[in-house]
CSV table of C-alpha atoms and ligand atoms in Angstrom, one decimal:
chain,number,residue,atom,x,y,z
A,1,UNK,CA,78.8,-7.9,39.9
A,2,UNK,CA,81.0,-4.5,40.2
A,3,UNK,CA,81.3,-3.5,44.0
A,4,UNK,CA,78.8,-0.7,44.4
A,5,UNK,CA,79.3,2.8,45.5
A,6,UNK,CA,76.0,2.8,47.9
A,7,UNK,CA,74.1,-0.1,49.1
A,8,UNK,CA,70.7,-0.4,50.8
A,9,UNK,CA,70.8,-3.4,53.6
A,10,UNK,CA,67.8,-5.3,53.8
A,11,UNK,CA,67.1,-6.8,57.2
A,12,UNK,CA,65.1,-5.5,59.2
A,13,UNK,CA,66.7,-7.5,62.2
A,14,UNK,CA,68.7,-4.5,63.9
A,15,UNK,CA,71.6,-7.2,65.4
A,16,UNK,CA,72.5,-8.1,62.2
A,17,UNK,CA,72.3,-4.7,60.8
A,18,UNK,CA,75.0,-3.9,62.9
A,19,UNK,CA,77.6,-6.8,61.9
A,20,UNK,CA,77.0,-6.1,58.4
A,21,UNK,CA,77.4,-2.7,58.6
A,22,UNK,CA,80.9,-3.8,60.7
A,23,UNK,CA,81.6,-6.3,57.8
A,24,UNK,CA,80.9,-4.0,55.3
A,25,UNK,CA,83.0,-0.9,56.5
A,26,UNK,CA,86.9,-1.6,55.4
A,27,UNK,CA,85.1,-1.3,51.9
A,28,UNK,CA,83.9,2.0,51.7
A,29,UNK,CA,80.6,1.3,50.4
A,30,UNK,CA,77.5,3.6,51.8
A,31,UNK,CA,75.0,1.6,53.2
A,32,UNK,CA,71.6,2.5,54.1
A,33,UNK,CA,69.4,0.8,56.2
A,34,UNK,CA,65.7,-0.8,54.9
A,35,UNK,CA,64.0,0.8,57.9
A,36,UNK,CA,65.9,4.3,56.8
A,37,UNK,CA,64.3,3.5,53.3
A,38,UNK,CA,60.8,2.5,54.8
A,39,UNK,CA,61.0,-1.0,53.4
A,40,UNK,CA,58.4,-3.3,53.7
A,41,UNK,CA,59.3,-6.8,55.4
A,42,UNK,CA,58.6,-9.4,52.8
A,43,UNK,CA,56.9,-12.7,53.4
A,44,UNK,CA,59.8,-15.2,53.7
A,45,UNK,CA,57.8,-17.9,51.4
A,46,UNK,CA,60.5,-19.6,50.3
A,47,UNK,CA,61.8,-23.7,51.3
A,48,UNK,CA,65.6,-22.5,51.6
A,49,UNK,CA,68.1,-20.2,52.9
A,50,UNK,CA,69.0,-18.8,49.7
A,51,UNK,CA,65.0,-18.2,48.1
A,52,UNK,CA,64.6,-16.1,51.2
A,53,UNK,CA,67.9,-14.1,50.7
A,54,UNK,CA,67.3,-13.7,47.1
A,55,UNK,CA,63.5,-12.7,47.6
A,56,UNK,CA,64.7,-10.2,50.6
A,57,UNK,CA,67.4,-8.7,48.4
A,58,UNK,CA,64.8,-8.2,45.1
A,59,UNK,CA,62.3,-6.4,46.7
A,60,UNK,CA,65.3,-4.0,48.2
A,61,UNK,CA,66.6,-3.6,45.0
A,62,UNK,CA,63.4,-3.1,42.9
A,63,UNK,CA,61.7,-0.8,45.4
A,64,UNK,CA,64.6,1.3,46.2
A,65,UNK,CA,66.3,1.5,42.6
A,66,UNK,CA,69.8,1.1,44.3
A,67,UNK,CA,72.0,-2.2,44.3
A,68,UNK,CA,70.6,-4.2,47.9
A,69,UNK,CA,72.6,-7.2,50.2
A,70,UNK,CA,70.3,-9.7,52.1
A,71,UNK,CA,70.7,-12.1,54.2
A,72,UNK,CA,69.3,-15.3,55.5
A,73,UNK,CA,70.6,-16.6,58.0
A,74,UNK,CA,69.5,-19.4,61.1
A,75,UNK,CA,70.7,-22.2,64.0
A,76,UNK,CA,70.7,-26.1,62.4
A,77,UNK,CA,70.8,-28.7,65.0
A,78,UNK,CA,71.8,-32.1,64.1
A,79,UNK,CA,69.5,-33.4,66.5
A,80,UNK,CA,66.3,-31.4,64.9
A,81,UNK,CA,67.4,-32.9,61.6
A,82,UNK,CA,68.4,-29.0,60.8
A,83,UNK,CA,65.5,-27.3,63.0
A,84,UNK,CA,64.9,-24.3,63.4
A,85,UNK,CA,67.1,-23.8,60.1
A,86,UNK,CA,64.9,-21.4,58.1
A,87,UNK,CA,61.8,-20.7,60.4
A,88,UNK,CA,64.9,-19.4,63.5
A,89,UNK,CA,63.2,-16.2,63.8
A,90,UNK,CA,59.8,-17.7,63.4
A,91,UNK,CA,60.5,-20.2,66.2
A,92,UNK,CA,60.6,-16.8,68.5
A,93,UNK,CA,58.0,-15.1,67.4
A,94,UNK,CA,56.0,-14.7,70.6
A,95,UNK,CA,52.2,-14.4,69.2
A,96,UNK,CA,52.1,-10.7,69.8
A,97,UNK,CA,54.2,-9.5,66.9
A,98,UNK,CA,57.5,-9.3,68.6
A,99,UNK,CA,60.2,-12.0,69.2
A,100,UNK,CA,61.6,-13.9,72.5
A,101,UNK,CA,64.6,-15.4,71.4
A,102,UNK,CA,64.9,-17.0,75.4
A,103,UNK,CA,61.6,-19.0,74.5
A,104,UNK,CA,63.4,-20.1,70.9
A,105,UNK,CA,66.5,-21.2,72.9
A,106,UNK,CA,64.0,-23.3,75.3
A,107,UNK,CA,62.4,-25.1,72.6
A,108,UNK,CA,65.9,-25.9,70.8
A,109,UNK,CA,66.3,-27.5,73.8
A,110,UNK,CA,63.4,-28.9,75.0
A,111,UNK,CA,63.5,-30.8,71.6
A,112,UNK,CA,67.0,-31.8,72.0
A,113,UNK,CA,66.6,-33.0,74.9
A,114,UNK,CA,63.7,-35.0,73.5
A,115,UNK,CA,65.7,-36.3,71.1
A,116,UNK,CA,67.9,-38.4,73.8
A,117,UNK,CA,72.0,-38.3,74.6
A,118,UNK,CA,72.4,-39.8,71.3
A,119,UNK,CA,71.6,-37.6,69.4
A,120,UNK,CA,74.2,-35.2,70.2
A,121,UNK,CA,74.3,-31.3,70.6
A,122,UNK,CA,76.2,-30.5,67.2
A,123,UNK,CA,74.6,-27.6,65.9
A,124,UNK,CA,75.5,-25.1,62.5
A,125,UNK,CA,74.5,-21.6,61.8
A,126,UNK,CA,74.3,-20.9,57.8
A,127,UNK,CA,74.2,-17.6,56.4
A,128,UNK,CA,73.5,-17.0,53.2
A,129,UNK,CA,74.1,-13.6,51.4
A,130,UNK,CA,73.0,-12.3,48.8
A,131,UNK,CA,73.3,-9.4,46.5
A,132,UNK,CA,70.8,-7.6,44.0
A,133,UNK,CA,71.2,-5.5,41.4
A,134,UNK,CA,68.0,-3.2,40.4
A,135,UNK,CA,68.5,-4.3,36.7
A,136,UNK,CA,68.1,-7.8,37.3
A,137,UNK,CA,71.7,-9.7,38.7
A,138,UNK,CA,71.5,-11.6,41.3
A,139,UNK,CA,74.7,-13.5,43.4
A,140,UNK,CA,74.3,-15.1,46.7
A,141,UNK,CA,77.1,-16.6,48.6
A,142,UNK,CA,77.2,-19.1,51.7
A,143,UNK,CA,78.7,-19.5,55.0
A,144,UNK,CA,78.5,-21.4,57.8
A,145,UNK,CA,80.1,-22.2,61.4
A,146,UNK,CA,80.4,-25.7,62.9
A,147,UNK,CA,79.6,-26.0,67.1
A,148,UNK,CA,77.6,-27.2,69.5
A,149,UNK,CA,75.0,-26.1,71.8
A,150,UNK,CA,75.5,-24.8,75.6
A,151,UNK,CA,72.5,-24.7,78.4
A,152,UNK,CA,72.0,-22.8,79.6
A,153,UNK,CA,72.5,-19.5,77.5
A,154,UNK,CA,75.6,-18.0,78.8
A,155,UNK,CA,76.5,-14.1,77.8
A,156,UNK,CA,74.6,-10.4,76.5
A,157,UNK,CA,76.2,-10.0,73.4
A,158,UNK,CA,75.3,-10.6,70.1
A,159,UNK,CA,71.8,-11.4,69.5
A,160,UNK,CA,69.0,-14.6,68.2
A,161,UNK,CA,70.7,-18.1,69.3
A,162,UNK,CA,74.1,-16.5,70.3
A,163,UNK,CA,73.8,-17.2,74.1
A,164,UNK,CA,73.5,-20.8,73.3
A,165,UNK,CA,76.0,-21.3,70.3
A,166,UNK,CA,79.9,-22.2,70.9
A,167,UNK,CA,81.8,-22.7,68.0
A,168,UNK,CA,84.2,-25.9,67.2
A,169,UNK,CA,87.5,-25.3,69.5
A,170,UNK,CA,86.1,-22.6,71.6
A,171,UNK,CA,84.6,-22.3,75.1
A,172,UNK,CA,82.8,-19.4,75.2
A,173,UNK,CA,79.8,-19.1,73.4
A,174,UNK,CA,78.8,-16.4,70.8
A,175,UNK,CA,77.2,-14.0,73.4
A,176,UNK,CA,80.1,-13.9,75.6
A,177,UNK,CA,82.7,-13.3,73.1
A,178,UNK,CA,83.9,-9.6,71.6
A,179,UNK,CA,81.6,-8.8,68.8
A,180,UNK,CA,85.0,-8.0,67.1
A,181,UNK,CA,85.8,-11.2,67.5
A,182,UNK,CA,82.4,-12.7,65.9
A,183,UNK,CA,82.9,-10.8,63.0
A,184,UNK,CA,85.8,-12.4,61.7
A,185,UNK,CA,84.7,-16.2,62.5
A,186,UNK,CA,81.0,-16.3,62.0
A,187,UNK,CA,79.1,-18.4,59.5
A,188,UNK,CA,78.0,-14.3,58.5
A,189,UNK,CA,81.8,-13.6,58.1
A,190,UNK,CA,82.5,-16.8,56.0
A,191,UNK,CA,79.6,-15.5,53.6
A,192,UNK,CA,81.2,-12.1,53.4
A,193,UNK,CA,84.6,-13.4,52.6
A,194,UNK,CA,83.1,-15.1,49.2
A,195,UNK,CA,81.2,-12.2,48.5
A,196,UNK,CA,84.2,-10.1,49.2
A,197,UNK,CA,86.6,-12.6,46.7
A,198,UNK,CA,83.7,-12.1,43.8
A,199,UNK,CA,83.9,-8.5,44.0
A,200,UNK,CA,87.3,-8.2,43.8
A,201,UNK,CA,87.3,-10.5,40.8
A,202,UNK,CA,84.6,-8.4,39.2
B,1,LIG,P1,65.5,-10.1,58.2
B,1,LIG,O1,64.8,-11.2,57.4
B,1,LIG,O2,64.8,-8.8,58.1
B,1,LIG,O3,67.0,-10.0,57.7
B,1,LIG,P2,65.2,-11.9,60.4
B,1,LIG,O4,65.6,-11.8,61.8
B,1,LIG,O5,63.7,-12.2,60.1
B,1,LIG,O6,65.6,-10.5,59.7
B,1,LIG,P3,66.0,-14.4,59.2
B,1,LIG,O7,64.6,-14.7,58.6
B,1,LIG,O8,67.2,-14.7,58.4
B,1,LIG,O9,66.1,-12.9,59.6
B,1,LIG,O10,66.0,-15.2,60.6
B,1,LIG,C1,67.2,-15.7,61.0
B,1,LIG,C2,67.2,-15.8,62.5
B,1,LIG,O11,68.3,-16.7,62.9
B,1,LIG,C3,67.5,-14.5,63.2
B,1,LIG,O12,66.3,-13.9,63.7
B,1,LIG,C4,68.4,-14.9,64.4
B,1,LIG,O13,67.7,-15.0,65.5
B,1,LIG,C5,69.0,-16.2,64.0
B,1,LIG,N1,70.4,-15.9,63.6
B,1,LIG,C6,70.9,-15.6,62.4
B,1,LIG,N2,72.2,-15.3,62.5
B,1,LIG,C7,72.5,-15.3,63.8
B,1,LIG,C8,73.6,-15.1,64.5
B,1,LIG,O14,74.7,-14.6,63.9
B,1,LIG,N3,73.6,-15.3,65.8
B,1,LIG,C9,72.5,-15.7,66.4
B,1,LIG,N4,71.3,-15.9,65.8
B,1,LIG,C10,71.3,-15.8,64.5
């Protein structure tokens, strides 16, 4: 796919609205919000990461008319056998239509803790990405960032499982670091860079 002139995001999760609009910036591509737009939030029906991208970015595309970049994205824990993995926002949904991401975090580890000291605390984000065009094309593009899991949550930054996430080799975890810094290291910023690559190559 060509790298477009405008793009419409389509997430309607404002935390990750803003790293992609940070990720997306050095490219000079106008983006536009789904909320701007008045998207609809689609049912995430599908059994992976990338169905619910793709599904996320079609709608965009098809409702809107304009070129749209999804993404779908969640915390695998080894010890969960790759729980929450593609129900992490649902795993905070608090019964009243909003979301408590400190009750998610508490159940990850609850259930780790369940799971015994031999299971371990390695843990994964994935993201994957994925880009629509309204005549049909579709690309999606993975990433993903290796840690472990910290209790309690340390740090107001960032947003979902942050508090709780420290990558491989660092201390601090993903709430407590410059969202700067994020950006560049993040299982969202290892998506980009292959989508980035096959634009280029376009
Ligand atoms: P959209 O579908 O509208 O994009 P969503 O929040 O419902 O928003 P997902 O279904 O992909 O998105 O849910 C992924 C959840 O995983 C998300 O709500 C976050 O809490 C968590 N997550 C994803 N990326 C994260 C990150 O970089 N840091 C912390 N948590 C993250």
């Amino acid at each position: 796919m060509r790298k477009p002139a405008k793009l419409v995001i389509a997430t309607h999760n404002p935390g990750k609205l803003r790293e992609i609009r940070a990720l997306l910036a050095p490219l000079g591509i106008e983006c536009v919000g789904a909320e701007e737009l008045d998207l609809p939030e689609p049912e995430e029906t599908g059994n992976t990461f990338v169905d619910n991208a793709e599904l996320k970015a079609r709608q965009a595309a098809d409702l809107s008319g304009l070129p749209a970049l999804a993404d779908d994205s969640g915390l695998s824990v080894d010890a969960l056998h790759g729980h929450p993995g593609i129900f992490s926002a649902r795993w905070a949904e608090d019964g009243g239509g909003g979301r408590d991401f400190g009750r998610a975090m508490e159940r990850v580890w609850r259930e780790v803790e369940a799971a015994g000291p031999d299971a371990g605390r390695d843990a994964h984000f994935v993201c994957v990405l994925s880009l629509a065009s309204p005549h049909g094309a579709m690309e999606s593009f993975e990433g993903r960032c290796d840690g472990t899991l910290a209790w309690p949550p340390r740090g107001d930054r960032g947003f979902g499982y942050d508090p709780m996430f420290v990558k491989t080799g660092m201390t601090q975890t993903f709430a407590e670091i410059d969202p700067a810094q994020k950006h560049n290291i993040s299982h969202r910023a290892d998506a980009f860079a292959k989508l980035v690559a096959a634009l280029g190559e376009a």
